[in-house]
C-alpha cells in the first residue's frame, strides 16, 4: 500500500470504520466457534477513529482473537472481501509479523505475534489496514487505550496530529512505512506516562 498524506479529518471515516468492522466480524464469525477460547473482537482503531483528528485516509481495524489464526485461515475468510496478507519490506519491519512491546508491558514474545492484511481503496471505500492480534495481546489493549485517550484529551490529539504531519512530510517519498513508524514511536514513548496517568485517573473516578 503506497504512502499517503495526512488529511484533515473526514467524518465519513467513522461510517467506513463501522461498515468494515461489521463486514470483518461477519467474515470471521467461524473463528468464534466452541473450539476457540474467546470471542472475536473487531474494533476501529488509529487516527481515523478519533473525531476531528487529521490522519492518513486509511481505515485501521483491529481483530482480537484466541488463538491467533493461521495465515491460511485469515486469507480464506478475508480474501473474498478484498484483503491480502502483507509482507514486510524488511525482516524486522515493525508491526507486520509482530508488534514491538510498549514500555512496562509484558515482554513475552508470543504475545506480540500478529497477521497484517490490507485492502486497497476504490471509488466507494477508503483503503483498510487490518491488524489481527491475540486476544491477550498487550499491544492490542494499548492501541485501544491510546485511541480513547486521544478522543478524551483534545490537546494530546493536537500534539499527535502535529507530529504526524511533520513525519509524513519528512517520509513522503519513502517506499514503505518502516521509517515513519519508527519515528512515530518516539512520540508514543514520550506520551506513555501521560496516557497512563489518564488511565489511572479514569479507573479511580467515581462511577
Short mmCIF file of C-alpha atoms in Angstrom, two decimals, residues 3-151:
data_model
loop_
_atom_site.label_atom_id
_atom_site.label_comp_id
_atom_site.label_asym_id
_atom_site.label_seq_id
_atom_site.Cartn_x
_atom_site.Cartn_y
_atom_site.Cartn_z
CA UNK A 3 2.36 6.14 1.39
CA UNK A 4 -0.43 8.61 1.97
CA UNK A 5 -0.57 12.22 3.07
CA UNK A 6 -2.10 13.31 6.36
CA UNK A 7 -5.53 14.79 5.56
CA UNK A 8 -7.98 16.83 7.57
CA UNK A 9 -10.46 14.65 9.42
CA UNK A 10 -13.28 13.34 7.26
CA UNK A 11 -16.48 12.46 9.17
CA UNK A 12 -17.10 9.68 6.63
CA UNK A 13 -14.22 7.74 8.19
CA UNK A 14 -16.45 6.92 11.15
CA UNK A 15 -19.06 5.34 8.89
CA UNK A 16 -16.40 3.47 6.91
CA UNK A 17 -14.93 2.13 10.13
CA UNK A 18 -18.34 0.91 11.22
CA UNK A 19 -19.06 -0.77 7.86
CA UNK A 20 -15.76 -2.59 7.75
CA UNK A 21 -15.94 -3.59 11.40
CA UNK A 22 -19.27 -5.28 10.68
CA UNK A 23 -18.04 -6.92 7.46
CA UNK A 24 -14.87 -8.27 9.05
CA UNK A 25 -16.75 -9.51 12.12
CA UNK A 26 -19.16 -11.38 9.87
CA UNK A 27 -16.38 -12.92 7.82
CA UNK A 28 -14.56 -14.10 10.95
CA UNK A 29 -17.62 -15.40 12.77
CA UNK A 30 -16.41 -19.00 12.43
CA UNK A 31 -13.30 -18.14 14.47
CA UNK A 32 -15.57 -17.72 17.50
CA UNK A 33 -16.52 -21.41 17.34
CA UNK A 34 -16.52 -23.54 20.53
CA UNK A 35 -13.03 -24.92 19.95
CA UNK A 36 -11.60 -21.45 20.48
CA UNK A 37 -11.05 -19.75 23.81
CA UNK A 38 -12.84 -16.44 23.46
CA UNK A 39 -14.78 -14.05 21.27
CA UNK A 40 -13.66 -12.34 18.08
CA UNK A 41 -13.43 -8.62 18.83
CA UNK A 42 -13.23 -6.20 15.87
CA UNK A 43 -12.51 -2.53 16.54
CA UNK A 44 -11.93 0.68 14.60
CA UNK A 45 -8.57 1.99 15.85
CA UNK A 46 -5.99 4.55 14.80
CA UNK A 47 -6.37 8.20 13.95
CA UNK A 48 -9.40 7.80 11.68
CA UNK A 49 -11.25 6.55 14.78
CA UNK A 50 -10.67 9.84 16.62
CA UNK A 51 -13.22 12.54 15.67
CA UNK A 52 -11.53 15.72 14.48
CA UNK A 53 -8.05 14.23 14.20
CA UNK A 54 -6.20 14.57 10.90
CA UNK A 55 -5.00 11.25 9.56
CA UNK A 56 -3.77 9.30 6.60
CA UNK A 57 -7.05 8.44 4.82
CA UNK A 58 -6.71 4.75 5.62
CA UNK A 59 -9.07 2.90 7.97
CA UNK A 60 -7.26 0.91 10.65
CA UNK A 61 -9.11 -2.05 12.13
CA UNK A 62 -8.03 -4.47 14.82
CA UNK A 63 -9.16 -8.04 15.36
CA UNK A 64 -8.56 -9.71 18.74
CA UNK A 65 -8.97 -13.47 18.78
CA UNK A 66 -7.66 -16.52 20.64
CA UNK A 67 -5.70 -18.32 19.49
CA UNK A 68 -4.10 -16.31 16.70
CA UNK A 69 -5.41 -17.76 13.41
CA UNK A 70 -3.06 -19.03 10.74
CA UNK A 71 -2.37 -17.07 7.58
CA UNK A 72 -4.40 -19.65 5.67
CA UNK A 73 -7.42 -19.10 7.94
CA UNK A 74 -7.41 -15.31 7.65
CA UNK A 75 -6.76 -15.46 3.92
CA UNK A 76 -9.69 -17.84 3.38
CA UNK A 77 -12.03 -15.70 5.50
CA UNK A 78 -10.99 -12.23 4.38
CA UNK A 79 -9.72 -12.77 0.85
CA UNK A 80 -13.29 -12.64 -0.51
CA UNK A 81 -13.61 -9.13 0.99
CA UNK A 82 -10.56 -7.99 -0.97
CA UNK A 83 -7.95 -8.31 1.79
CA UNK A 84 -4.47 -9.69 1.19
CA UNK A 85 -1.71 -10.59 3.62
CA UNK A 86 1.09 -8.02 3.86
CA UNK A 87 4.78 -8.85 3.76
CA UNK A 88 7.27 -6.54 5.43
CA UNK A 89 9.78 -4.57 3.40
CA UNK A 90 12.43 -5.73 5.88
CA UNK A 91 12.80 -8.79 8.12
CA UNK A 92 12.30 -6.52 11.15
CA UNK A 93 9.50 -4.39 9.70
CA UNK A 94 7.67 -3.12 12.80
CA UNK A 95 4.05 -4.11 13.12
CA UNK A 96 3.92 -6.58 10.24
CA UNK A 97 4.71 -10.01 11.73
CA UNK A 98 4.76 -8.91 15.35
CA UNK A 99 4.29 -5.80 17.44
CA UNK A 100 7.03 -4.11 19.44
CA UNK A 101 6.28 -4.27 23.18
CA UNK A 102 5.45 -0.95 24.79
CA UNK A 103 7.39 0.25 27.86
CA UNK A 104 6.42 -1.56 31.06
CA UNK A 105 4.27 -4.11 29.18
CA UNK A 106 4.68 -7.88 29.46
CA UNK A 107 7.54 -8.59 27.01
CA UNK A 108 6.74 -12.28 26.36
CA UNK A 109 7.41 -12.65 22.60
CA UNK A 110 4.47 -14.96 21.93
CA UNK A 111 2.01 -12.22 22.93
CA UNK A 112 3.07 -9.98 20.04
CA UNK A 113 2.70 -12.29 17.01
CA UNK A 114 0.16 -10.93 14.51
CA UNK A 115 -1.17 -11.00 10.97
CA UNK A 116 -1.36 -7.83 8.90
CA UNK A 117 -3.71 -7.51 5.94
CA UNK A 118 -4.60 -4.65 3.64
CA UNK A 119 -7.41 -3.82 1.27
CA UNK A 120 -6.86 -1.20 -1.45
CA UNK A 121 -9.34 1.62 -1.74
CA UNK A 122 -11.76 2.11 -4.61
CA UNK A 123 -14.29 4.69 -5.73
CA UNK A 124 -16.63 3.88 -2.85
CA UNK A 125 -14.33 2.88 0.01
CA UNK A 126 -11.04 4.10 1.52
CA UNK A 127 -8.12 1.68 1.92
CA UNK A 128 -8.19 -0.53 5.02
CA UNK A 129 -5.37 -1.92 7.15
CA UNK A 130 -6.34 -4.86 9.33
CA UNK A 131 -4.27 -5.93 12.34
CA UNK A 132 -5.07 -9.44 13.63
CA UNK A 133 -3.76 -9.88 17.18
CA UNK A 134 -4.12 -12.31 20.05
CA UNK A 135 -6.99 -11.65 22.41
CA UNK A 136 -4.47 -11.24 25.26
CA UNK A 137 -2.06 -9.02 23.32
CA UNK A 138 -0.84 -6.12 25.49
CA UNK A 139 -0.30 -4.12 22.31
CA UNK A 140 -3.93 -4.64 21.29
CA UNK A 141 -5.04 -3.24 24.64
CA UNK A 142 -2.60 -0.35 24.25
CA UNK A 143 -3.91 0.83 20.87
CA UNK A 144 -7.48 0.92 22.19
CA UNK A 145 -6.37 2.87 25.27
CA UNK A 146 -4.41 5.29 23.07
CA UNK A 147 -7.44 5.85 20.83
CA UNK A 148 -9.68 6.52 23.83
CA UNK A 149 -7.10 8.90 25.36
CA UNK A 150 -6.90 10.97 22.18
CA UNK A 151 -10.69 11.07 21.99
#
